[in-house]
Every structure is written in C-alpha cells, then in structure tokens.
Tab-separated table of C-alpha atoms and ligand atoms in Angstrom:
chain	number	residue	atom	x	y	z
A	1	UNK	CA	-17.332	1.123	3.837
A	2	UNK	CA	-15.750	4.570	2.683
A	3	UNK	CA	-17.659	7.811	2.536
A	4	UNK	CA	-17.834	8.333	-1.430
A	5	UNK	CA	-20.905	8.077	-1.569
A	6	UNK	CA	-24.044	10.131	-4.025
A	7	UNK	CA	-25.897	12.864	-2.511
A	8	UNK	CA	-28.724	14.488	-5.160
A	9	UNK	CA	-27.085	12.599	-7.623
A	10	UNK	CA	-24.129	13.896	-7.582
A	11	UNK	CA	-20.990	11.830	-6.149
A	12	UNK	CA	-19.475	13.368	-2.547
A	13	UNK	CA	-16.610	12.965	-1.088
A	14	UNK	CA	-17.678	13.429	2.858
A	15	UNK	CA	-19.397	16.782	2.524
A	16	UNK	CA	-17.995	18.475	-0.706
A	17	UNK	CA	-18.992	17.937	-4.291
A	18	UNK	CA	-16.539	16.274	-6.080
A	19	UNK	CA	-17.748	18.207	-9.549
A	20	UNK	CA	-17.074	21.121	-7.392
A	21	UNK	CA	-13.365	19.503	-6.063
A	22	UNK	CA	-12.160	18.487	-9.879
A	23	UNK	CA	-13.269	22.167	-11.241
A	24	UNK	CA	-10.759	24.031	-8.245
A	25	UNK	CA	-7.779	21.311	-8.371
A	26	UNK	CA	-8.118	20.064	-12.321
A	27	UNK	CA	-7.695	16.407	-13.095
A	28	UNK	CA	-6.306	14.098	-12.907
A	29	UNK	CA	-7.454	14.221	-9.255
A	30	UNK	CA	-6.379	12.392	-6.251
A	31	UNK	CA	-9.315	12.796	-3.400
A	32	UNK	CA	-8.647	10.866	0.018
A	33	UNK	CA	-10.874	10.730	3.026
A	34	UNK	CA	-9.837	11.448	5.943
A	35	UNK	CA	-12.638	9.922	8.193
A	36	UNK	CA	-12.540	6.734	5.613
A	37	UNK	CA	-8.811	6.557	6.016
A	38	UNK	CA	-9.010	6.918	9.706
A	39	UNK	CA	-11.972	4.368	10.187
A	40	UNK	CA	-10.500	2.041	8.969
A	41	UNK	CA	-7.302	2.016	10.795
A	42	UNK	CA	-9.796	2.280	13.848
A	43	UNK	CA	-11.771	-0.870	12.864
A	44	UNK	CA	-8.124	-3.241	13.044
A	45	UNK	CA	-7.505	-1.991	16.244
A	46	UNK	CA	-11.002	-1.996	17.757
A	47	UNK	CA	-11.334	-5.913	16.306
A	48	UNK	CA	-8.131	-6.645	18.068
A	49	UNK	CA	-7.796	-4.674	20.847
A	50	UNK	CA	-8.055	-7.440	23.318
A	51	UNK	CA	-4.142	-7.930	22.135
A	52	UNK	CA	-3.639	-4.645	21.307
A	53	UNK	CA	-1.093	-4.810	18.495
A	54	UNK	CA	1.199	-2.445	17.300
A	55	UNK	CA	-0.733	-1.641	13.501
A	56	UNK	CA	1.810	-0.084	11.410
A	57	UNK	CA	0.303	1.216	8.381
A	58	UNK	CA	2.620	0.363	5.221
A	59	UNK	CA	4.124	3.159	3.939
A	60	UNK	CA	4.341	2.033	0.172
A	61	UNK	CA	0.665	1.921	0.144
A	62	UNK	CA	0.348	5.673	-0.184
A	63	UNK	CA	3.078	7.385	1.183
A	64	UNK	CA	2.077	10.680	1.295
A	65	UNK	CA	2.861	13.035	3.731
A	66	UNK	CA	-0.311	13.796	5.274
A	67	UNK	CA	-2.019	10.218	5.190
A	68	UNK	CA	1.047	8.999	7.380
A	69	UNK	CA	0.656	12.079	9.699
A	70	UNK	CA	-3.095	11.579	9.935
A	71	UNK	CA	-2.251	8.104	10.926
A	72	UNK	CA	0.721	8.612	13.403
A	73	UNK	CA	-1.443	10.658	15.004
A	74	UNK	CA	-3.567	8.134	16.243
A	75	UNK	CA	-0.737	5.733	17.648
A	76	UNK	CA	0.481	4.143	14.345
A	77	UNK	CA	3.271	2.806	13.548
A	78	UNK	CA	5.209	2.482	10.036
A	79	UNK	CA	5.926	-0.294	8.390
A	80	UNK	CA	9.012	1.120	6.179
A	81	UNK	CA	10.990	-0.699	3.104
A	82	UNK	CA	13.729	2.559	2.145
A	83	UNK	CA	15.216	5.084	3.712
A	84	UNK	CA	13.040	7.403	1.839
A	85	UNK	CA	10.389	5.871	3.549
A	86	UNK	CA	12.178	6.567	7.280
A	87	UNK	CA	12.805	10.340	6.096
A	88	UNK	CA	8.715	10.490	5.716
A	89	UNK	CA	8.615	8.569	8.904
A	90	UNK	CA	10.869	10.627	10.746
A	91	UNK	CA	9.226	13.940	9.245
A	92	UNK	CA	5.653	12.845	10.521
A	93	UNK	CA	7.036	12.073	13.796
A	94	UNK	CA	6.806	8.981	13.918
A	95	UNK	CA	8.422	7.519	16.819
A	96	UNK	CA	11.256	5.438	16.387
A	97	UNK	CA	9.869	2.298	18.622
A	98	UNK	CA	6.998	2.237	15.868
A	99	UNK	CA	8.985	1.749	13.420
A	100	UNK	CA	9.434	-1.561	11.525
A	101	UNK	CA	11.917	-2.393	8.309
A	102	UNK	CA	11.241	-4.764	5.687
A	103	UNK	CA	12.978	-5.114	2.158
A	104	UNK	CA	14.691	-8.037	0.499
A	105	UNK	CA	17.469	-5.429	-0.056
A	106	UNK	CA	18.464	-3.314	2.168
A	107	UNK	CA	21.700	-1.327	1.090
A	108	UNK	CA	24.427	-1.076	3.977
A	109	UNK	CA	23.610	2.516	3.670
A	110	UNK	CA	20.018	2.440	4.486
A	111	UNK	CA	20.977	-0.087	7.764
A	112	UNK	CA	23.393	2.511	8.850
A	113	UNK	CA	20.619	5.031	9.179
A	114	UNK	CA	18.150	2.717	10.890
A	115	UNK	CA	20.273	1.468	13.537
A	116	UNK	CA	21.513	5.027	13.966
A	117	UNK	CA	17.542	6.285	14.179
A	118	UNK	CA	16.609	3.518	16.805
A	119	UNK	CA	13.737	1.987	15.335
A	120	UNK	CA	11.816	-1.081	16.523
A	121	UNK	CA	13.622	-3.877	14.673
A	122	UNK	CA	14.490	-4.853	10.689
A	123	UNK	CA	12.596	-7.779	9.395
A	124	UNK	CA	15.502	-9.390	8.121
A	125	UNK	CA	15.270	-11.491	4.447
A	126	UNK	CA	18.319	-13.591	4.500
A	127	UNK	CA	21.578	-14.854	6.298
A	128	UNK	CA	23.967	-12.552	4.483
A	129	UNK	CA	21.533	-9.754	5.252
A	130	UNK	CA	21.516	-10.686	8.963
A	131	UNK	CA	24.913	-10.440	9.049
A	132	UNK	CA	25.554	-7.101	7.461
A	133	UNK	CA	23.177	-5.636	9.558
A	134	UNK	CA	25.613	-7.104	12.755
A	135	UNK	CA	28.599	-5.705	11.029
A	136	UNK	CA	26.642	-2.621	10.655
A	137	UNK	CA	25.640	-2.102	14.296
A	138	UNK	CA	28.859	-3.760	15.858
A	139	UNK	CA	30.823	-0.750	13.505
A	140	UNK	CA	28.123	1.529	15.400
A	141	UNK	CA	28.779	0.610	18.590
A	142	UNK	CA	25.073	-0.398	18.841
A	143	UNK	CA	22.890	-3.425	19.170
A	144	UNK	CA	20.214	-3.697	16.239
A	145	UNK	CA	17.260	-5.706	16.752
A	146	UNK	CA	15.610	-8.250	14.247
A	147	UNK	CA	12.879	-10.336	13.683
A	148	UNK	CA	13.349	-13.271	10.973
A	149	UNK	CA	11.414	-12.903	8.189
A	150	UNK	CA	10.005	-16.503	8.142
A	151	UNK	CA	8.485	-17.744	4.530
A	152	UNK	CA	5.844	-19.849	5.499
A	153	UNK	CA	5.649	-21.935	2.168
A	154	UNK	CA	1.661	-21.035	1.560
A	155	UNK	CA	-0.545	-20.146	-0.691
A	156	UNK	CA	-2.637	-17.164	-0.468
A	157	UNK	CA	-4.603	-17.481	-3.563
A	158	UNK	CA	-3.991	-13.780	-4.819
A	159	UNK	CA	-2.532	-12.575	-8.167
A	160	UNK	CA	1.230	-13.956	-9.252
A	161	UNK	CA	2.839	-10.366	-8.614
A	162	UNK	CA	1.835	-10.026	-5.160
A	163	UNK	CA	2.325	-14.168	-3.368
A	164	UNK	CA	5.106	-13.247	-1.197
A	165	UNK	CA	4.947	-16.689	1.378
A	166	UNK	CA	5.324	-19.203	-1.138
A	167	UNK	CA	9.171	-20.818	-0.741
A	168	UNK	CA	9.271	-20.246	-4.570
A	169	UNK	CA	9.103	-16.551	-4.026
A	170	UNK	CA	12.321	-13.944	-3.347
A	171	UNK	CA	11.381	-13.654	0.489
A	172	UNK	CA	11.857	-14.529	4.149
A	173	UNK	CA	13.618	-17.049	5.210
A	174	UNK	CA	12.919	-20.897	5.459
A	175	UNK	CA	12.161	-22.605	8.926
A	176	UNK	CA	14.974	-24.621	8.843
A	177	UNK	CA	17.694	-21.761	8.017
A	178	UNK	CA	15.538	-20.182	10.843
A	179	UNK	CA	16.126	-22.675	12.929
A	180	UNK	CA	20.061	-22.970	12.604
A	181	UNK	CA	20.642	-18.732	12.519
A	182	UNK	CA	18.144	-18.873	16.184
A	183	UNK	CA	19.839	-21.746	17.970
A	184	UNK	CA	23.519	-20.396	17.441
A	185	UNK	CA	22.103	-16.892	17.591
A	186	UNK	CA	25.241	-15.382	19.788
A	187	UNK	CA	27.531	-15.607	16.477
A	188	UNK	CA	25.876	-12.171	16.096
A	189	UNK	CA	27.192	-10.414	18.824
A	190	UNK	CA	25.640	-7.294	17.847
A	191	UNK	CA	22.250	-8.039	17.138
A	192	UNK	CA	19.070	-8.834	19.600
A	193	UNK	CA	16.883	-11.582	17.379
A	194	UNK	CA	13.531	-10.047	18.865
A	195	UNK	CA	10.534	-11.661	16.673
A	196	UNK	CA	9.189	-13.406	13.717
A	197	UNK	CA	7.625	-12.303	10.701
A	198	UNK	CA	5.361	-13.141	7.941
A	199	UNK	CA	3.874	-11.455	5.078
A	200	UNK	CA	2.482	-13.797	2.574
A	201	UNK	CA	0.976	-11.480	0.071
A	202	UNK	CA	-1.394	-8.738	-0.766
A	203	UNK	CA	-5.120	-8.466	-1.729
A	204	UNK	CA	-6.017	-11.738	0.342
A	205	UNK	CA	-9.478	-12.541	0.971
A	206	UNK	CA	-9.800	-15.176	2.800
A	207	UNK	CA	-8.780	-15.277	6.476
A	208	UNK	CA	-7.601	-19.352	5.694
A	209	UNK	CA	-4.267	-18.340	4.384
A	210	UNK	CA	-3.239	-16.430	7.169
A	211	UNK	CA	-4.497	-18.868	9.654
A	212	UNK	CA	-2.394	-21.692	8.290
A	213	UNK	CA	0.760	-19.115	7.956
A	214	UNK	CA	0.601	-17.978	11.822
A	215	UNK	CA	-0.437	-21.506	12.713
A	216	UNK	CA	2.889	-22.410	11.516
A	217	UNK	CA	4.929	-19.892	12.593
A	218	UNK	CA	3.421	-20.383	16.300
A	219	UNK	CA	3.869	-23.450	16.403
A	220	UNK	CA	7.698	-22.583	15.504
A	221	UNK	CA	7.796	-20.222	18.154
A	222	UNK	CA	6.747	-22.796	20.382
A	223	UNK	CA	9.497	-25.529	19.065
A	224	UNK	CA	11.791	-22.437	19.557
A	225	UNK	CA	10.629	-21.592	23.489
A	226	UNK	CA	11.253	-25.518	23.996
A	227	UNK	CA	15.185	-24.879	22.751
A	228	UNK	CA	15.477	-22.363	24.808
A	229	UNK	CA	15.034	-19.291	22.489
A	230	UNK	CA	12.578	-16.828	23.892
A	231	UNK	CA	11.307	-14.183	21.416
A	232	UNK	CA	9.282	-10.767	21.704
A	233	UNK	CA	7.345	-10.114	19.174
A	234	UNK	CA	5.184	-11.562	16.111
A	235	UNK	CA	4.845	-9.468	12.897
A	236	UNK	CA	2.110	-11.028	10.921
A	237	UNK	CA	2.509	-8.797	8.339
A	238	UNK	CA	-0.204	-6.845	6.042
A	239	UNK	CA	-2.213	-8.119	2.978
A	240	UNK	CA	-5.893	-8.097	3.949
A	241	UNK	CA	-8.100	-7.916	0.684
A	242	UNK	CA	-10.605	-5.129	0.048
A	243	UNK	CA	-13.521	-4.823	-2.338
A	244	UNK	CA	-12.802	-3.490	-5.985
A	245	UNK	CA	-15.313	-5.229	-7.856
A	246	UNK	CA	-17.124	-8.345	-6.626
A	247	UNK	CA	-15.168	-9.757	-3.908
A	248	UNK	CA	-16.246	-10.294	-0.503
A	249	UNK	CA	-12.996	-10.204	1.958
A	250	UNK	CA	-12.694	-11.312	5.645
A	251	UNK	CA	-14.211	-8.275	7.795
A	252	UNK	CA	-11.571	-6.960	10.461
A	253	UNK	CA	-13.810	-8.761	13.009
A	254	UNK	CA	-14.444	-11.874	11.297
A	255	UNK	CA	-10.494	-11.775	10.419
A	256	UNK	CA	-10.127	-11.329	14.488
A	257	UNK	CA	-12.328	-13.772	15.336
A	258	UNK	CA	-10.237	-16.041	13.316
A	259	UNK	CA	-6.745	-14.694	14.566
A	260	UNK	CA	-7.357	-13.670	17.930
A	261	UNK	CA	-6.806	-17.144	19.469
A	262	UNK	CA	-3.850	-18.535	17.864
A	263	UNK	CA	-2.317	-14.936	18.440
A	264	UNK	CA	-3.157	-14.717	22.155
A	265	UNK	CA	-1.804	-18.543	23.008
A	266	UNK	CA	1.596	-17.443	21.616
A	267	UNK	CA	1.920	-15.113	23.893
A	268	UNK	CA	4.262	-12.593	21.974
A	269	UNK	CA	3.870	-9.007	21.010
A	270	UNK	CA	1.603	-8.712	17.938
A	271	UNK	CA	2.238	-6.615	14.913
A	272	UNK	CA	0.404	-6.105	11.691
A	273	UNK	CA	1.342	-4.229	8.892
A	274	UNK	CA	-1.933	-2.994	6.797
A	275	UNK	CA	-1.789	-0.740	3.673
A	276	UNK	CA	-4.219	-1.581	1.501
A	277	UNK	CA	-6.927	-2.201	4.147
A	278	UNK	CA	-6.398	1.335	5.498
A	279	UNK	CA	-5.574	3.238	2.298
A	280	UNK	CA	-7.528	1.588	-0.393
A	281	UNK	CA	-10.668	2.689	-0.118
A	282	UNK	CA	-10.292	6.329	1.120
A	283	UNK	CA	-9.188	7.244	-2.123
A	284	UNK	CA	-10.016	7.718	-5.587
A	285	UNK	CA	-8.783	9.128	-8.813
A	286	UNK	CA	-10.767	11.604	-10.459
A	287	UNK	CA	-10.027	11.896	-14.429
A	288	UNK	CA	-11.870	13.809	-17.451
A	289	UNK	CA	-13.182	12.526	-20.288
A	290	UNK	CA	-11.092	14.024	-23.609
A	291	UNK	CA	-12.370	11.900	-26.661
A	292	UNK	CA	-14.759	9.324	-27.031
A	293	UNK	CA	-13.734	7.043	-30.085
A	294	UNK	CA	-15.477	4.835	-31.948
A	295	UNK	CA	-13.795	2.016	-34.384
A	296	UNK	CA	-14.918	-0.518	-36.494
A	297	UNK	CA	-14.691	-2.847	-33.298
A	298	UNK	CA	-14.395	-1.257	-30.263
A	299	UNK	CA	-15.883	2.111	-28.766
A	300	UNK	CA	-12.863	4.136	-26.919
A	301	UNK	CA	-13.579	6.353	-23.890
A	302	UNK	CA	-9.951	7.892	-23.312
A	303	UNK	CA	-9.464	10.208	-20.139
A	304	UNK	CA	-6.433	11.996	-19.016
A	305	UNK	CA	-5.198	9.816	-16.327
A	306	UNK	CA	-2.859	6.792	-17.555
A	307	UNK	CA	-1.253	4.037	-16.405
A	308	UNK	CA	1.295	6.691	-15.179
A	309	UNK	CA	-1.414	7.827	-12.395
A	310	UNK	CA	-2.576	4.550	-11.586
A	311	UNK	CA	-0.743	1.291	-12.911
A	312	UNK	CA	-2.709	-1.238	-11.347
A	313	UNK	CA	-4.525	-2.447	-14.524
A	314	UNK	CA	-1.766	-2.443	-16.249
A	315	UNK	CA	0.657	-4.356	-14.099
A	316	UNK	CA	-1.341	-6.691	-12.666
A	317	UNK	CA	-5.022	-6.735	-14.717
A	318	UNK	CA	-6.334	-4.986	-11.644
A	319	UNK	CA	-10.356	-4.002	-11.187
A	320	UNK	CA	-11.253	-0.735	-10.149
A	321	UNK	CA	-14.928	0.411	-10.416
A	322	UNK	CA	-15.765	3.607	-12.797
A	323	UNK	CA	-18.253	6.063	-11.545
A	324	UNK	CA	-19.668	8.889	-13.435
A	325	UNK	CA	-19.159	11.994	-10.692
A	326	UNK	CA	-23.250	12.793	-11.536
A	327	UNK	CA	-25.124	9.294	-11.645
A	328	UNK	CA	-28.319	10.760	-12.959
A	329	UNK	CA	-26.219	9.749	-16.046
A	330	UNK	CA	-26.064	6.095	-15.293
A	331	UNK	CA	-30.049	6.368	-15.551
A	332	UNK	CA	-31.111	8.030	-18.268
A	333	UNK	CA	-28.382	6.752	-20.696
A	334	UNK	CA	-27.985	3.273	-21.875
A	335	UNK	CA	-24.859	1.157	-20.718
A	336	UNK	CA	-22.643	0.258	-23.572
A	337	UNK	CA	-19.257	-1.372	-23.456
A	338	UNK	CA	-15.863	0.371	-23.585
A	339	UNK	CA	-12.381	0.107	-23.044
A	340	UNK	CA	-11.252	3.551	-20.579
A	341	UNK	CA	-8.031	4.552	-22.119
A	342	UNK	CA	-4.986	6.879	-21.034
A	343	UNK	CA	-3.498	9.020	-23.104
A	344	UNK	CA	-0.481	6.946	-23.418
A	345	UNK	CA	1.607	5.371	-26.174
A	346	UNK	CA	0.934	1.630	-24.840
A	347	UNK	CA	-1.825	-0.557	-25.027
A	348	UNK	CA	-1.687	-1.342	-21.375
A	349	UNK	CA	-2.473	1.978	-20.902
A	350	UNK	CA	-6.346	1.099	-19.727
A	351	UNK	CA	-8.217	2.087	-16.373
A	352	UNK	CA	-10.695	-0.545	-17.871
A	353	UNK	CA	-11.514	-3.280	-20.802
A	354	UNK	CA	-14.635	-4.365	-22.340
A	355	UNK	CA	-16.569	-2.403	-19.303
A	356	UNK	CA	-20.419	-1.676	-19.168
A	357	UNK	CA	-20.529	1.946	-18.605
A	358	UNK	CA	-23.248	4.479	-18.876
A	359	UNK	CA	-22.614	6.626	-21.977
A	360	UNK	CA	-19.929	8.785	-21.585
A	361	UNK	CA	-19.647	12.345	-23.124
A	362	UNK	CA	-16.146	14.089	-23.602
A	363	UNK	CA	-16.138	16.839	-20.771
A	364	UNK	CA	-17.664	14.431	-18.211
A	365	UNK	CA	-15.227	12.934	-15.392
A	366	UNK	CA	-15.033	9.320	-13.881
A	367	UNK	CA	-13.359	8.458	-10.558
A	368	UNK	CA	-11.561	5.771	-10.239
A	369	UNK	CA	-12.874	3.921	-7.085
A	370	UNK	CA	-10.588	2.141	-4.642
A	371	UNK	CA	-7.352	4.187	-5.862
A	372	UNK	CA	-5.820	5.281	-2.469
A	373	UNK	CA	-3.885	2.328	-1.948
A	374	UNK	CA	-0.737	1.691	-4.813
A	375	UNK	CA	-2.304	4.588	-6.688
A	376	UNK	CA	-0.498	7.791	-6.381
A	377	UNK	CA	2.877	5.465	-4.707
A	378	UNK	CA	3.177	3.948	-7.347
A	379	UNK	CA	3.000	6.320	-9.889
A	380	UNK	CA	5.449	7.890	-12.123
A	381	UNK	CA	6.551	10.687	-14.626
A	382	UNK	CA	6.206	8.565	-17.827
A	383	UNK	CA	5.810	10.246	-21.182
A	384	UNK	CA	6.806	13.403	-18.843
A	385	UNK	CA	3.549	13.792	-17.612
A	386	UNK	CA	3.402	15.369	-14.238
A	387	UNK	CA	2.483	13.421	-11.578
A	388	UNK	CA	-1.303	13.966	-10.305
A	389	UNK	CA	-2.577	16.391	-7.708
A	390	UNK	CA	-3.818	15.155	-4.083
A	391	UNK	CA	-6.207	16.558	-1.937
A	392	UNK	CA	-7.603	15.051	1.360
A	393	UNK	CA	-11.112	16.248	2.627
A	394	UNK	CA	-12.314	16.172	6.009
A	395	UNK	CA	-16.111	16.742	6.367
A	396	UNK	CA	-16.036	20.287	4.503
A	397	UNK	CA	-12.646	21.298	3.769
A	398	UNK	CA	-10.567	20.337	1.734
A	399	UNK	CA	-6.901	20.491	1.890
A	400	UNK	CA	-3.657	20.533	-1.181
A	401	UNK	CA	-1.933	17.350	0.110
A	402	UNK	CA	0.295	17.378	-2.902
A	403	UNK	CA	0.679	19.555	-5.973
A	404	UNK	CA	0.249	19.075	-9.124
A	405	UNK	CA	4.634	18.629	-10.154
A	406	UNK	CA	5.210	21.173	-13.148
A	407	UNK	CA	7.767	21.511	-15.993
A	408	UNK	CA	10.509	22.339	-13.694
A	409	UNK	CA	9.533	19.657	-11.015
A	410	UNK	CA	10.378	17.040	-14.109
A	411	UNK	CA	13.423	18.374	-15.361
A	412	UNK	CA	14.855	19.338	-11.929
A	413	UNK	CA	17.865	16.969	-11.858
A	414	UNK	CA	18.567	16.549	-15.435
A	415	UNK	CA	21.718	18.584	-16.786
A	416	UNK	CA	23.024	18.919	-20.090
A	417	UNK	CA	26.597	18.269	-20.546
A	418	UNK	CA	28.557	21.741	-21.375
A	419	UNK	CA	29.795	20.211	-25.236
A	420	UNK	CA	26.127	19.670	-25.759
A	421	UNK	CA	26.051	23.441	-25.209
A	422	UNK	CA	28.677	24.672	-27.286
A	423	UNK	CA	31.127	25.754	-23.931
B	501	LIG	N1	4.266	-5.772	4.781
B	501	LIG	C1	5.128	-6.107	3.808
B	501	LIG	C2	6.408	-6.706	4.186
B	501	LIG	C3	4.780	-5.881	2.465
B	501	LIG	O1	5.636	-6.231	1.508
B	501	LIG	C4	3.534	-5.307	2.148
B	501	LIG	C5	3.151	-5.077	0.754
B	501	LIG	C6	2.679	-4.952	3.197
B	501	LIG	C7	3.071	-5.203	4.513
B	501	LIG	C8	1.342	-4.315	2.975
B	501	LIG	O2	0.490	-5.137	2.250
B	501	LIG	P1	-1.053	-4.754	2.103
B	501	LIG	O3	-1.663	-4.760	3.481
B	501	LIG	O4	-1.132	-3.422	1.493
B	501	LIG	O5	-1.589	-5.821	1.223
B	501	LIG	N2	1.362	-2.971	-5.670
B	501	LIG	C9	0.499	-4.085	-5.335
B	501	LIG	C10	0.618	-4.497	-3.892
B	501	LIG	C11	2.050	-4.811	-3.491
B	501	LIG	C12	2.171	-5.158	-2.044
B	501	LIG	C13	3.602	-5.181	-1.633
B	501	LIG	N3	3.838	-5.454	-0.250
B	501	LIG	C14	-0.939	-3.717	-5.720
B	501	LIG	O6	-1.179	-2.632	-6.231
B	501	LIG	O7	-1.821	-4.565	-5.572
C-alpha cells in the first residue's frame, strides 16, 4: 500500500499534484511519502509488537537525511555499513544504543569511530575482523560489543546480486568457525560477543527462507546456551520483498505469524533490519519525456533520468512500473511497446524493455514506481550529470529534501595541477 495513488485522473502524491510537484522542482524528480514511509515502518512493529524488536531501518536503502530523521523519530534504529552512514546517524540523532554495524569491510578507521560513539554492537563478518575490532577497543580502553554474523548456508530464491546467506557468498561467518570463536570467546579480552546475526538477502518473498535461516540459527543458540554461552540479542536482518510488478510478498503479519514463534522460544532480544520494506514504496522517480524515436525495429521513448538516477534495471534487470502522471492517457491512447531510455551513452541505460505503455508524447512525464528504496542511494554523477532533486510530501506540503547538485557541486574536489596551468 503507498499513497500514489490517481485523483481526477491525474496521479497524487498524498494531497498534491504531482504535474503540479515536477513543474516547481523540474525532473528528474525524487517524490517520497511521508505517511507511506512511516506506515510502513508502523506495520513491522505493530505485526511484531508482542516481541517488540528493535527495527532499524537500513540506511543504504535511502539514506537521506530527512527519511532517517522521519524514522528516528518514531523509535528507530539504524542499521549502518560506513562511517558516512554513522555521521547521518549521529546528525539525525539517532541514539547510539540503536545503532547496529554491518559491512564485510570495515576499515580500522571506521571501528575506531564506532567504539568511540557507543553504538549497540558490530555485526562482525570474519575472524580477522573480530579481532581487529578487539585490538581496536582494547587500544581504546573500551569494551566493543558484537554479534556474529552467522551465514546460514540458504537459499532465498532472489536475484544473484543480492543472495547474501548462501556459504558460497562473501558473508557471515560459518557455524562451525562460530562455534570455535564462541566457546573460547575470552581470547578477546576486549570484546562482549552479545548476539547473532543473519541477513540472507534482499527482495525475498517468501517467508520460507527466513524461517529455515532463524530455525537454524535458534537452534544454534540453543546448542550454544547448552555450552554454556549465553547471548543477548538476535539480528535477523532485513530483506523482505515488496511489489514492483507482479509479485505477491509475505505481508508483515503473515511474515509475523510465521516468525513470531520461533523468535519468542529463543528468548533473545530481536532485531530486524528493513530498507526496502520501509523505503521502497514511498518513493518514486518522476522523469520527462525528451524524444520519442522510432527505428526500423524498435520504438524509443527516452526520458531524462538514466541509469545514473536509478540503476536498478541496469544492474540487476530490475522491474519498476511506468505511470503516465495523467492516466486519462492510458485510456484514450493505444498501448504499444517500447524500450524507456536514459540519456546515456550505454545500452543498459533503460528504466524499461519491450514494455506495453500507453502512447507517450515528448513533454509528458512518467514516474518511476517503487523508486524510494536503492534509488536516489545508489545513484551517481555519471556522464556529470547532477544527481536528482528530492522532495518529501506530507498531506499538502511539500518539502526540498535534497537539491538538485549543480556545476560546482560536481567539480568541487577536483583540482588541476599548477603545470597544467602554466604556473
Ligand atoms: N541488513 C544488511 C546486513 C544488508 O546488507 C541489507 C541490504 C539490509 C539489512 C537491508 O535489506 P532490505 O531490507 O532492504 O532488503 N541494491 C539492491 C539491494 C541490496 C541490498 C543490500 N543489503 C537492490 O536495489 O535491489
């Protein structure tokens, strides 16, 4: 559910026109909802609440400024992977004890400025990593708590790019390494070994993958209780699937009714790390049609966003519905089928392939469903185009929640060398 949704026609984001949103901001327009954004986040807690787990929303979903304060807010926590992500963390306010740290790499630098900020615990990826972060807090004079990273070895049936629990892929750590760095736990003098974790991918819809990934790990936790190693907490991670196209994911309720049970009898601390599920749908990209091109094979509909603004089809052949802003369109004009192109020097610069649209006319803008999750993170300054303005609406007002980066934003670090300029 998200609150894009036509009025007269004419697509809305809660109460304002988005016609009337593109023609004050320009395009290519990020829109976010606030009450989508926020509803969501409400519906994970509300279907668990009998645990009442920590949710901390995953930064690199969309990390902007004002979608992690709206969250915060409401008692979330971060799930964090840089220490640019804890500077955005620790700019929202986001308290320290909500604060949990994943990444396969964490520089000593970046562990140095956790420990030193207090936050909840690292998930930690690896032995060596474990034990730099003990070097790190022992040099600190602090204790640093972890949870293991466990990689569950299943499969969660999502695309290639995004499997994380499979013991083929970079992360977590295997039980039996587990097992060994928990049992002689007090070589690391510096560190408390607080929890487990588990993230075994992204874009999952079916609740069956994550019941057979906590089933294991509990039952771990339980072999682990037996041996006399009591633990805190269980991070189970983020990943839950939305709907782009087709697909028909777990609800958070039917996902809890699932969960609930194997989560209560373990008797830990429960923490869950959502991004897409809260981000995804409260946002979309909003993008104007500049040429529509016909060849001897193909008909071209190319826009101004690219694969800059939103790489998902790209990278990983990702779906993401196309909406004309005014559907009286998608009535009176017959659907034909067209590739929606950026303006980029690449062929994998699509939004779409071979997709059924309404006829589009140049001057007419599409939004991008689905966009608010990996959409403006994970976007860049290719072909030096500036990265996209963002708005967020609540009921209606809009607010800037990011400007559009100019000429100067781009070149801001770049320096030429002093022979290049005759000195
Ligand atoms: N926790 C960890 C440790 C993660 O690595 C991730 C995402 C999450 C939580 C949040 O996962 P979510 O609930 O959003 O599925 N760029 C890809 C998705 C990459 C996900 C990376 N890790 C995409 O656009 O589909």
């Amino acid at each position: 559910m998200h609150e894009f949704k036509y009025k007269n026609n004419h697509l809305y984001c809660e109460g304002l026109k988005v016609e009337d949103l593109v023609r004050r901001f320009d395009t290519p327009l990020y829109i976010y909802s606030y009450h989508t954004l926020i509803g969501h986040y409400m519906k994970l807690k509300t279907a668990f609440s009998r645990i009442a787990p920590l949710v901390c929303y995953s930064v690199k979903a969309n990390s902007n400024l004002a979608i992690l304060k709206a969250l915060v807010d409401k008692g979330a926590g971060l799930d964090i992977v840089s220490r640019g992500e804890l500077a955005r963390a620790v700019k929202v306010g986001c308290p320290p004890e909500k604060i949990v740290y994943a990444s396969v790499g964490k520089t000593s630098q970046e562990i140095e400025e956790a420990v030193k900020s207090g936050i909840l615990f690292f998930n930690v990826e690896s032995l060596p990593e474990l034990e730099n972060i003990n070097r790190i807090a022992g040099q600190a004079h602090k204790i640093a708590r972890v949870a293991l990273r466990i990689n569950p070895d299943v499969e969660p049936r999502t695309h290639k790019f995004i499997t994380t629990g499979k013991i083929t892929n970079k992360f977590g750590i295997d039980f039996e390494t587990a097992s060994g760095i928990l049992l002689f736990r007090q070589r690391f003098a510096h560190l408390k070994i607080c929890g487990l974790h588990i993230h075994i991918g992204s874009q999952i819809t079916d609740s069956a993958p994550f019941v057979a990934a906590i089933t294991k790990v509990a039952r771990f936790a339980r072999q682990l209780e037996k041996d006399g190693v009591s633990l805190e907490y269980l991070n189970i991670g983020g990943g839950l699937g939305i709907v782009y196209n087709q697909e028909t994911p777990q609800t958070a309720k039917k996902f809890a009714a699932r969960a609930l049970p194997l989560l209560k009898k373990t008797g830990l601390k429960i923490i869950m790390e959502p991004g897409r599920f809260i981000a995804g749908n409260a946002g979309i990209l909003v993008t104007k049609v500049l040429y529509v091109k016909s060849t001897p094979k193909k008909k071209f509909v190319i826009v101004d966003a690219g694969m800059n603004d939103l790489i998902r089809p790209a990278l990983y052949g990702a779906y993401h519905q196309i909406l004309s802003i005014r559907c009286t369109l998608n009535a009176i004009r017959s659907p034909e089928k067209v590739d929606i192109v950026g303006p980029i020097c690449e062929s994998a610069d699509f939004l779409a392939k071979d997709r059924r649209m309404p006829k589009v006319k140049a001057g007419e803008y599409l939004a991008v469903m689905g966009a608010g999750a990996y959409g403006s993170s994970m976007s860049s300054n290719y072909n030096s185009r500036p990265r996209a303005e963002e708005v967020m609406v609540v009921k209606d007002k809009v607010f800037a929640v990011r400007k559009r980066e100019n000429h100067s934003d781009l070149m801001r670090n770049e320096l030429i060398p002093s022979f290049l300029l005759g000195l």
